[in-house]
mmCIF file with all atom_site columns, C-alpha atoms in Angstrom:
data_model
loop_
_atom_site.group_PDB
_atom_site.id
_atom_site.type_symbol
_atom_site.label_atom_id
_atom_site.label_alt_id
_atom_site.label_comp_id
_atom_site.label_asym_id
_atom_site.label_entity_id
_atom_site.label_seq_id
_atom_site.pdbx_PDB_ins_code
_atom_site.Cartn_x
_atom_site.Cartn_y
_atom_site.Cartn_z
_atom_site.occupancy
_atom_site.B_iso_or_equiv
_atom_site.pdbx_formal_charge
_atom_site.auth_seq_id
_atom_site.auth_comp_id
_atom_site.auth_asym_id
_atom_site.auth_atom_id
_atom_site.pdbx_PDB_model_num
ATOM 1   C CA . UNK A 1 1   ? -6.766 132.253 40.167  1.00 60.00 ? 1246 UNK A CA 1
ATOM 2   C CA . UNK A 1 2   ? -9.069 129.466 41.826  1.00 61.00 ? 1247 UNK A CA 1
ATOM 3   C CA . UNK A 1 3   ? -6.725 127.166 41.406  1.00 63.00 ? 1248 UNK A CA 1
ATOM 4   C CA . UNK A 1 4   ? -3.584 129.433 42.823  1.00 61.00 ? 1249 UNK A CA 1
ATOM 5   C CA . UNK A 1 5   ? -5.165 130.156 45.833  1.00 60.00 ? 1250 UNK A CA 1
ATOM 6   C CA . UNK A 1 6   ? -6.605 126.736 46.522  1.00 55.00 ? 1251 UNK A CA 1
ATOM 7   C CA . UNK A 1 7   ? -3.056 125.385 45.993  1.00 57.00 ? 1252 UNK A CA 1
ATOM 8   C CA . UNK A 1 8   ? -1.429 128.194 48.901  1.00 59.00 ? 1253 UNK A CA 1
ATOM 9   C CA . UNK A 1 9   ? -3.974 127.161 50.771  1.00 61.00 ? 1254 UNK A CA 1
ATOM 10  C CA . UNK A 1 10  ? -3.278 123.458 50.865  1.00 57.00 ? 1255 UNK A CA 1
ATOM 11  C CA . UNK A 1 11  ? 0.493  124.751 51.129  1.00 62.00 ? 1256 UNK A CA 1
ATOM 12  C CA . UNK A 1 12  ? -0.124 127.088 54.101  1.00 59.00 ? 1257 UNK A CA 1
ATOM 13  C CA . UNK A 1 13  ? -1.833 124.225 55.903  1.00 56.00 ? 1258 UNK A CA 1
ATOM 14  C CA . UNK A 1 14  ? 0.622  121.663 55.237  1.00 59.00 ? 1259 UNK A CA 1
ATOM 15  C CA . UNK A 1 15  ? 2.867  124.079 56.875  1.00 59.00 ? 1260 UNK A CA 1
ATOM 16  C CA . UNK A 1 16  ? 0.593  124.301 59.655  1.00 59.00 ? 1261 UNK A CA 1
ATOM 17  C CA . UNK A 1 17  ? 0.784  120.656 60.301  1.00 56.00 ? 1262 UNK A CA 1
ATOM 18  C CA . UNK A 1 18  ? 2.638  119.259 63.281  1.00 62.00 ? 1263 UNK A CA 1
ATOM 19  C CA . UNK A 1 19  ? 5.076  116.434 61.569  1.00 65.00 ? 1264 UNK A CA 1
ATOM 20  C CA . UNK A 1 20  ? 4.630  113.002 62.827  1.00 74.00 ? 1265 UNK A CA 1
ATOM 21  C CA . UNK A 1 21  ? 6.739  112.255 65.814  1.00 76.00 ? 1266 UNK A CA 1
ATOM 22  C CA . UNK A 1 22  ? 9.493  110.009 65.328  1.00 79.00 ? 1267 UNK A CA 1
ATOM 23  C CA . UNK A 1 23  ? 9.275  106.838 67.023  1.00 82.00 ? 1268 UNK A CA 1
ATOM 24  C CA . UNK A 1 24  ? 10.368 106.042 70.514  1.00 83.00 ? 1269 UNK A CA 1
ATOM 25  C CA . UNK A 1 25  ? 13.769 104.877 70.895  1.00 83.00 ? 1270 UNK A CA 1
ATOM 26  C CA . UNK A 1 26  ? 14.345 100.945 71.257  1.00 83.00 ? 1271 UNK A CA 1
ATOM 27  C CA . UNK A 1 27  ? 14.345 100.032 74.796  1.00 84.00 ? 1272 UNK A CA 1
ATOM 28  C CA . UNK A 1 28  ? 18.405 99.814  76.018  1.00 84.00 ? 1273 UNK A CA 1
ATOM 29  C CA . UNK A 1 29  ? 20.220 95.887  75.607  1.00 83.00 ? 1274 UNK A CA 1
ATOM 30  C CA . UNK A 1 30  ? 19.845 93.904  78.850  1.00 77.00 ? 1275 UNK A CA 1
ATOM 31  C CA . UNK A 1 31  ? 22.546 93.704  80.834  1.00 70.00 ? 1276 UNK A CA 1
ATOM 32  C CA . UNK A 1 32  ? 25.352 91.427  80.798  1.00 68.00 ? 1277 UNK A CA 1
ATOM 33  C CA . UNK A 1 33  ? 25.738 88.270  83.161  1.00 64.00 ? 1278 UNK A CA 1
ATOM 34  C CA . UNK A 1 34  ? 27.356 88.996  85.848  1.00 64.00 ? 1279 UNK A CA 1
ATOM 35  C CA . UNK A 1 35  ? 30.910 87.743  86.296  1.00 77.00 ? 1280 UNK A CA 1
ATOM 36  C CA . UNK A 1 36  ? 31.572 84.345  86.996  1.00 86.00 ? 1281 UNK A CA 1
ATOM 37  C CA . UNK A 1 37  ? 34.219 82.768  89.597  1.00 91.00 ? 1282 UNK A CA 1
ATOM 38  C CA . UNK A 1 38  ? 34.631 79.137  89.919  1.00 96.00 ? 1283 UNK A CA 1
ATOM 39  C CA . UNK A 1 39  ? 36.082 77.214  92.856  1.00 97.00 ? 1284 UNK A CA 1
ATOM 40  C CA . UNK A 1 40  ? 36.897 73.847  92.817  1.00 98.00 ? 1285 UNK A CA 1
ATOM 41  C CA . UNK A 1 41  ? 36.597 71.366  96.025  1.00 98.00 ? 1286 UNK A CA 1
ATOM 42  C CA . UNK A 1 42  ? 38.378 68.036  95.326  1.00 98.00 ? 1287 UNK A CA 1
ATOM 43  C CA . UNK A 1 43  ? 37.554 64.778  97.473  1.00 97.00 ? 1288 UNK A CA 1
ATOM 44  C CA . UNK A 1 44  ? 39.274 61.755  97.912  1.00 97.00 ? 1289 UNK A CA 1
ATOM 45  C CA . UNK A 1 45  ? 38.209 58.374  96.449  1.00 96.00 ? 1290 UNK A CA 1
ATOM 46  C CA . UNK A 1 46  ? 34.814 57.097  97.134  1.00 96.00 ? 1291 UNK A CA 1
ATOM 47  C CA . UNK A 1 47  ? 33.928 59.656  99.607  1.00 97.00 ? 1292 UNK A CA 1
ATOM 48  C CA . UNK A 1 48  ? 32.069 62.782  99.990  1.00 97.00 ? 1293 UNK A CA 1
ATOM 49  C CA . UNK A 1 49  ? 32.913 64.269  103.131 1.00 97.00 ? 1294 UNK A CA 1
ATOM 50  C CA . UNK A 1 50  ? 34.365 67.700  103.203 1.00 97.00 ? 1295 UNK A CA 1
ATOM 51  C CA . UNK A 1 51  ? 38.360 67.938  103.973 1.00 97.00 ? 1296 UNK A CA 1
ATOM 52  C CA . UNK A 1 52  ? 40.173 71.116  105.803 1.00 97.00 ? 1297 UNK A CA 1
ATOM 53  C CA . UNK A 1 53  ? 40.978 72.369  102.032 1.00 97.00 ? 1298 UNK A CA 1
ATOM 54  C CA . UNK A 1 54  ? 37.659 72.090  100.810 1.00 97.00 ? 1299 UNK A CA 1
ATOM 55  C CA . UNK A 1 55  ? 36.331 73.732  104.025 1.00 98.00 ? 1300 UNK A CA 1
ATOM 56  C CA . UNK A 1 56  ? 38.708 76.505  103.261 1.00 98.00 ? 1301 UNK A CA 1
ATOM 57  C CA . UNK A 1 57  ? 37.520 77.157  99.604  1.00 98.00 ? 1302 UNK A CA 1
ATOM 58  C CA . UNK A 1 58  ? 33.947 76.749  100.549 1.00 98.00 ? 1303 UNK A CA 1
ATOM 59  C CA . UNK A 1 59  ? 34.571 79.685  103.063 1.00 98.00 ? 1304 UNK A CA 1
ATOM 60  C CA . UNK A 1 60  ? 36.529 81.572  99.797  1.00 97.00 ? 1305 UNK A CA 1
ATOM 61  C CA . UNK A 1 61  ? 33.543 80.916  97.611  1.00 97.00 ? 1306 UNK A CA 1
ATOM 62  C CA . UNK A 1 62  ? 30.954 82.228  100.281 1.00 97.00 ? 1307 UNK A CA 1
ATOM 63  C CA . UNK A 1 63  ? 32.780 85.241  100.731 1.00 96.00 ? 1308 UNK A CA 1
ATOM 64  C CA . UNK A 1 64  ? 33.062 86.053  97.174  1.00 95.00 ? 1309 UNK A CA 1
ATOM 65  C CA . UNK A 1 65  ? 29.166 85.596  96.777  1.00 95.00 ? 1310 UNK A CA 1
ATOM 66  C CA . UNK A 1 66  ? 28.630 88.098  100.088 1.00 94.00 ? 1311 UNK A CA 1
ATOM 67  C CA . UNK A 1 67  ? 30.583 90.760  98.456  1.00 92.00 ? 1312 UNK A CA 1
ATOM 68  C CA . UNK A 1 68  ? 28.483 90.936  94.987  1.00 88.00 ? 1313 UNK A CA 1
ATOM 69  C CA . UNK A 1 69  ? 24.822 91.325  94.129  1.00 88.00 ? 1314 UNK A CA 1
ATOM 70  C CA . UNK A 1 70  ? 22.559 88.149  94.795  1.00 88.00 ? 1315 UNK A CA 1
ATOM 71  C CA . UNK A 1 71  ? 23.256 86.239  92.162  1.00 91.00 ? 1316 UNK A CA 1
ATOM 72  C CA . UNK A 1 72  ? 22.404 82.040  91.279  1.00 94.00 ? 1317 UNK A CA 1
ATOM 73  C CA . UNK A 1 73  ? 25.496 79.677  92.442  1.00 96.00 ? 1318 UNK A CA 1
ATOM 74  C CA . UNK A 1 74  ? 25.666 76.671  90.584  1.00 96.00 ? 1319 UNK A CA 1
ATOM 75  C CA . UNK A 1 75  ? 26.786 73.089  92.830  1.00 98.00 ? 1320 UNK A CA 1
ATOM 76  C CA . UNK A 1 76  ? 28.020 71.036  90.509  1.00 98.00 ? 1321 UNK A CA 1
ATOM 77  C CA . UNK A 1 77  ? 29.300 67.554  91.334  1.00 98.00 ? 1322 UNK A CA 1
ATOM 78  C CA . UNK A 1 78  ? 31.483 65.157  89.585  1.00 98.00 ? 1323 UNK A CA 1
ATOM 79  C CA . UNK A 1 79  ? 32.998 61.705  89.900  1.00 97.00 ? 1324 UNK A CA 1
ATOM 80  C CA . UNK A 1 80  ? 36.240 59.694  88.244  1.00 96.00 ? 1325 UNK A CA 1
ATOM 81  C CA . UNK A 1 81  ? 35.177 56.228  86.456  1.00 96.00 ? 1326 UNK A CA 1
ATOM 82  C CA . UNK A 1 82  ? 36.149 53.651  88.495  1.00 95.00 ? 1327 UNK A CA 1
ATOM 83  C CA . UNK A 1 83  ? 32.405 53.321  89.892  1.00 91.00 ? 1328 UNK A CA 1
ATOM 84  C CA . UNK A 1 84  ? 29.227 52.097  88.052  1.00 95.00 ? 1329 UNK A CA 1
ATOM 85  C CA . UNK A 1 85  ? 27.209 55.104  86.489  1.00 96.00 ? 1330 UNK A CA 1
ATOM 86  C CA . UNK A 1 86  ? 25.022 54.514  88.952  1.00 96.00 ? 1331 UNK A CA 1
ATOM 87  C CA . UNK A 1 87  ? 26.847 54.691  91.485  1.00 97.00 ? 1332 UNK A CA 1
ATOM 88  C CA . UNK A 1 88  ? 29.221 57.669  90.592  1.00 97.00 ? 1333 UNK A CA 1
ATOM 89  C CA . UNK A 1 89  ? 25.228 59.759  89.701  1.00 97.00 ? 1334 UNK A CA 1
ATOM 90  C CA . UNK A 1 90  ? 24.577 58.895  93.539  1.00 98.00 ? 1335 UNK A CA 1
ATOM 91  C CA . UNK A 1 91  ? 28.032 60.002  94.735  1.00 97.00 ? 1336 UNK A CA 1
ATOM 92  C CA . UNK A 1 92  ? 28.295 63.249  92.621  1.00 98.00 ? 1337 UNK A CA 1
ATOM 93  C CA . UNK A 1 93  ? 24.597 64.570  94.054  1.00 98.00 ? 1338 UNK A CA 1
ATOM 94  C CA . UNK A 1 94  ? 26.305 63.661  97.667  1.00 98.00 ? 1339 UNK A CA 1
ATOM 95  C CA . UNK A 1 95  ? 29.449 65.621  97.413  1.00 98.00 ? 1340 UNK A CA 1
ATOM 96  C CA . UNK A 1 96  ? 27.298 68.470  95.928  1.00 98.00 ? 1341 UNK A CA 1
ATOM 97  C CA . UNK A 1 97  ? 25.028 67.966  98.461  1.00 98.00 ? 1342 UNK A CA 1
ATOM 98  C CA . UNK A 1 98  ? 27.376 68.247  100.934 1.00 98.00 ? 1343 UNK A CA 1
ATOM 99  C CA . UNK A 1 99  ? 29.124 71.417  99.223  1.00 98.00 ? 1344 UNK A CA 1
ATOM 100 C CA . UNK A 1 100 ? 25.832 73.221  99.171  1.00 98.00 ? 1345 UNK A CA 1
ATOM 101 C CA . UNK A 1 101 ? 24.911 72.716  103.084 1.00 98.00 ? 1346 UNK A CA 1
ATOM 102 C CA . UNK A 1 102 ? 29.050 74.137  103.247 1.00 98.00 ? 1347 UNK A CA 1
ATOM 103 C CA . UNK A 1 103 ? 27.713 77.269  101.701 1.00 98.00 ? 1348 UNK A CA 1
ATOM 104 C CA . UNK A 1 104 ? 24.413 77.579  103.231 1.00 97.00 ? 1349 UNK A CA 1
ATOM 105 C CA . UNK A 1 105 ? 26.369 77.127  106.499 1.00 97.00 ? 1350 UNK A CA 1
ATOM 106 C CA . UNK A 1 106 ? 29.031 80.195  105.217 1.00 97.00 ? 1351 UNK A CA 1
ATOM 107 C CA . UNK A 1 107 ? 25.802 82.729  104.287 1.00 96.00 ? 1352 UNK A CA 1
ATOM 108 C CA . UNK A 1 108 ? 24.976 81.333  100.472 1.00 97.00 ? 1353 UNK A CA 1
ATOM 109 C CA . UNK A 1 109 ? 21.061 81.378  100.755 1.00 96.00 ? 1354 UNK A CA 1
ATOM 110 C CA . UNK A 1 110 ? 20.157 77.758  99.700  1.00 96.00 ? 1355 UNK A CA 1
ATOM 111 C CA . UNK A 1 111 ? 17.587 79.458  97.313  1.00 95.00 ? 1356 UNK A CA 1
ATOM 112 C CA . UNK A 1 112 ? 20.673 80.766  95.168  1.00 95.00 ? 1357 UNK A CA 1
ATOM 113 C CA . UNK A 1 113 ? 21.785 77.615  94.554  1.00 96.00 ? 1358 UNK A CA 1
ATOM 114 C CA . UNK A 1 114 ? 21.265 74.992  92.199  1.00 96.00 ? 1359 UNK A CA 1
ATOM 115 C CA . UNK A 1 115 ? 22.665 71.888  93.485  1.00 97.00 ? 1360 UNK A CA 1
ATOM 116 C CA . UNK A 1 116 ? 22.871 68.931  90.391  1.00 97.00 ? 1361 UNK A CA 1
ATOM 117 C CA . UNK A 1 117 ? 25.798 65.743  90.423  1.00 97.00 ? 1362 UNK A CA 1
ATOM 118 C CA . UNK A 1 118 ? 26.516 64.740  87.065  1.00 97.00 ? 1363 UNK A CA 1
ATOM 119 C CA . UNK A 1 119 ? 28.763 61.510  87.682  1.00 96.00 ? 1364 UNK A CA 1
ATOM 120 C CA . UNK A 1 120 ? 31.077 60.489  85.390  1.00 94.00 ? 1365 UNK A CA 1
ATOM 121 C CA . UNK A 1 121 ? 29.339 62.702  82.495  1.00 93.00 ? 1366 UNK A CA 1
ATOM 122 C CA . UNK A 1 122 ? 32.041 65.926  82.611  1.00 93.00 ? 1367 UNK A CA 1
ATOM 123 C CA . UNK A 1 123 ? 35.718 64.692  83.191  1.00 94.00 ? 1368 UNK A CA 1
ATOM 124 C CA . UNK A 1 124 ? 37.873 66.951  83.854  1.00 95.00 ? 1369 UNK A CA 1
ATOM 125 C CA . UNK A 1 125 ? 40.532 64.477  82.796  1.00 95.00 ? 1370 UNK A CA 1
ATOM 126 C CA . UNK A 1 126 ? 39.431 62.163  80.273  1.00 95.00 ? 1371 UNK A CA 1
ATOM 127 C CA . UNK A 1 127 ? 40.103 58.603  81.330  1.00 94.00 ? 1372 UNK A CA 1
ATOM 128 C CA . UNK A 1 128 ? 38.618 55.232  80.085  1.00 95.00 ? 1373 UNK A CA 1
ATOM 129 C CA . UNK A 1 129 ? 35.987 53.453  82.739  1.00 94.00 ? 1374 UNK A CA 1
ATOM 130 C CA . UNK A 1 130 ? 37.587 52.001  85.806  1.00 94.00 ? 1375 UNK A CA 1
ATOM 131 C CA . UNK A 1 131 ? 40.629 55.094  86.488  1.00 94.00 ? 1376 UNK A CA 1
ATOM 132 C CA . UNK A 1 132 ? 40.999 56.480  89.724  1.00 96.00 ? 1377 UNK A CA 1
ATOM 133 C CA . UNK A 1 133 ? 41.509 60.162  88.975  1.00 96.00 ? 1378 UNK A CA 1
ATOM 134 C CA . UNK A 1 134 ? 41.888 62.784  91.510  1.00 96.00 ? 1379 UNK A CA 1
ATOM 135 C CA . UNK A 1 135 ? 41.073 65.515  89.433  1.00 97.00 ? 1380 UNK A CA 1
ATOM 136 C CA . UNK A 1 136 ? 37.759 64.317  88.169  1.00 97.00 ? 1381 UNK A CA 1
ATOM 137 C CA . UNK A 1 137 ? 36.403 63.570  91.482  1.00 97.00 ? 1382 UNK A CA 1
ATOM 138 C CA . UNK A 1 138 ? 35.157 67.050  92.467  1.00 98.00 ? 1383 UNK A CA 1
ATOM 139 C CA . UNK A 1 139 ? 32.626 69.640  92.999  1.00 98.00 ? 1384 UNK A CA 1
ATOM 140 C CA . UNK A 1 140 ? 32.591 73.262  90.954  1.00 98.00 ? 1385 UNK A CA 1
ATOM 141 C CA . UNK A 1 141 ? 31.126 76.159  92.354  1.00 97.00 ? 1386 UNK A CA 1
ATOM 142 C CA . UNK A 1 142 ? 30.248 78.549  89.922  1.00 96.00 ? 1387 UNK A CA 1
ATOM 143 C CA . UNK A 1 143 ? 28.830 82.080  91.137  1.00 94.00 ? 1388 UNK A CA 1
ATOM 144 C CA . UNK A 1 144 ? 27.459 84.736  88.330  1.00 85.00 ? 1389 UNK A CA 1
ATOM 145 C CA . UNK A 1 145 ? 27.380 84.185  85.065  1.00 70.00 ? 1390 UNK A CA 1
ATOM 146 C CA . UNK A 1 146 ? 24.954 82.275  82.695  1.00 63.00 ? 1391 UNK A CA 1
ATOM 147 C CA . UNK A 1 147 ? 22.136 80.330  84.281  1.00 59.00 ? 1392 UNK A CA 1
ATOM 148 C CA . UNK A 1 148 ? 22.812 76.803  84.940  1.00 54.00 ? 1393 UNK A CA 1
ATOM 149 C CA . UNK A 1 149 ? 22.098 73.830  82.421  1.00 55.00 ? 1394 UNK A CA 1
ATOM 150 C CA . UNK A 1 150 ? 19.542 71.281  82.759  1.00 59.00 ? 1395 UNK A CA 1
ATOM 151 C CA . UNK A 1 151 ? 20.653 68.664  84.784  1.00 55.00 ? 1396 UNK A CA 1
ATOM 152 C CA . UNK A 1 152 ? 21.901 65.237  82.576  1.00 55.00 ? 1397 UNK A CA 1
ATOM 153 C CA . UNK A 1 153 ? 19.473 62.464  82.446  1.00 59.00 ? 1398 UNK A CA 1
ATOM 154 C CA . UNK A 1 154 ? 19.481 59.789  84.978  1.00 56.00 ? 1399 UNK A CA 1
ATOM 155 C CA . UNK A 1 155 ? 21.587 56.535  84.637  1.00 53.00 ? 1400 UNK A CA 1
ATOM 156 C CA . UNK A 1 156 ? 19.925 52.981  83.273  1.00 54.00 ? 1401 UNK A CA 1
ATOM 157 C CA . UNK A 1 157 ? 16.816 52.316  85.507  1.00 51.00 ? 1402 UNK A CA 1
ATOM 158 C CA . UNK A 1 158 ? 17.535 49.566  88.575  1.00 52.00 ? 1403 UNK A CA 1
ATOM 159 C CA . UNK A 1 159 ? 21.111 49.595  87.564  1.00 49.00 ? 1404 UNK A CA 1
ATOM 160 C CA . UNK A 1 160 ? 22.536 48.072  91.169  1.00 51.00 ? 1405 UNK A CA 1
ATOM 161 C CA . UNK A 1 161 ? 25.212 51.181  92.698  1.00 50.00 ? 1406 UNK A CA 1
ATOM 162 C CA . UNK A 1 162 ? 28.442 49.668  93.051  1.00 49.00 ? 1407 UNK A CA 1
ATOM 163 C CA . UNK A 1 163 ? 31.141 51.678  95.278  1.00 54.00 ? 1408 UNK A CA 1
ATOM 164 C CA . UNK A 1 164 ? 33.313 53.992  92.995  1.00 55.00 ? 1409 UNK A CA 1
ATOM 165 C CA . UNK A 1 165 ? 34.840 57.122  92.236  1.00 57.00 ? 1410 UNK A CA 1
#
């Protein structure tokens, strides 16, 4: 009889006994990027001044980033191969440069951008060394999206510039 009662009473307290909570939910998956849009100024050979058409998408690309949430803007600048590496590096930071005060001048605040030149290192078109290619000499604007990549190492150390792409 001990034994029945002792064992209702264990029962009656278990019953008693507030159940573990369950565990907190897991926090909610971050958020996507946001959207990316590209634009694409072109330049002619050897030069890094801005032209009427890449004036106009500069203006395109600023208004696109005014009409979203802050978000980074990548300045990316390019060359063809008909420059040295060296030279081509120097040129592509120029025309990115240049792309990036564009922006800043159209309402991008310069702390949204990252502003690198990779020279020769991306073609759009792939050539061998020495080709004059319009569509490699260019800067791309990218708004949204994933964060930028580290810029590419520099070119050979005292390598003279030569003019180029």
């Amino acid at each position: 009889m001990k034994r029945f009662f002792l064992l209702c009473s264990l029962m009656a307290l278990a019953a008693c006994a507030h159940p573990e909570p369950p565990p907190p939910p897991a926090p909610p998956p971050a958020p996507p990027p946001p959207a990316e849009h590209n634009f694409t100024v072109f330049f002619d050979w050897d030069k890094a001044n801005i032209t009427p058409e890449g004036a106009q998408i500069i203006e395109a690309a600023a208004a696109t980033y005014k009409s979203m949430p802050p978000t980074p803007v990548q300045v990316i600048g390019h060359t063809d191969t008909s420059g040295s590496p060296a030279y081509n590096q120097q040129l592509s930071v120029r025309r990115a440069q240049n792309v990036a005060t564009g922006l800043s001048q159209a309402g991008v605040p310069q702390n949204a951008m990252t502003v690198t030149g990779v020279g020769e290192n991306d073609l759009k078109v792939q050539t061998p060394p020495g080709v004059r290619e319009p569509q490699n000499r260019r800067v791309e604007v990218i708004e949204g999206g994933a964060p930028p990549p580290p810029p590419p190492p520099p070119g050979p150390p005292g390598a003279p510039p030569a003019p180029g792409s």
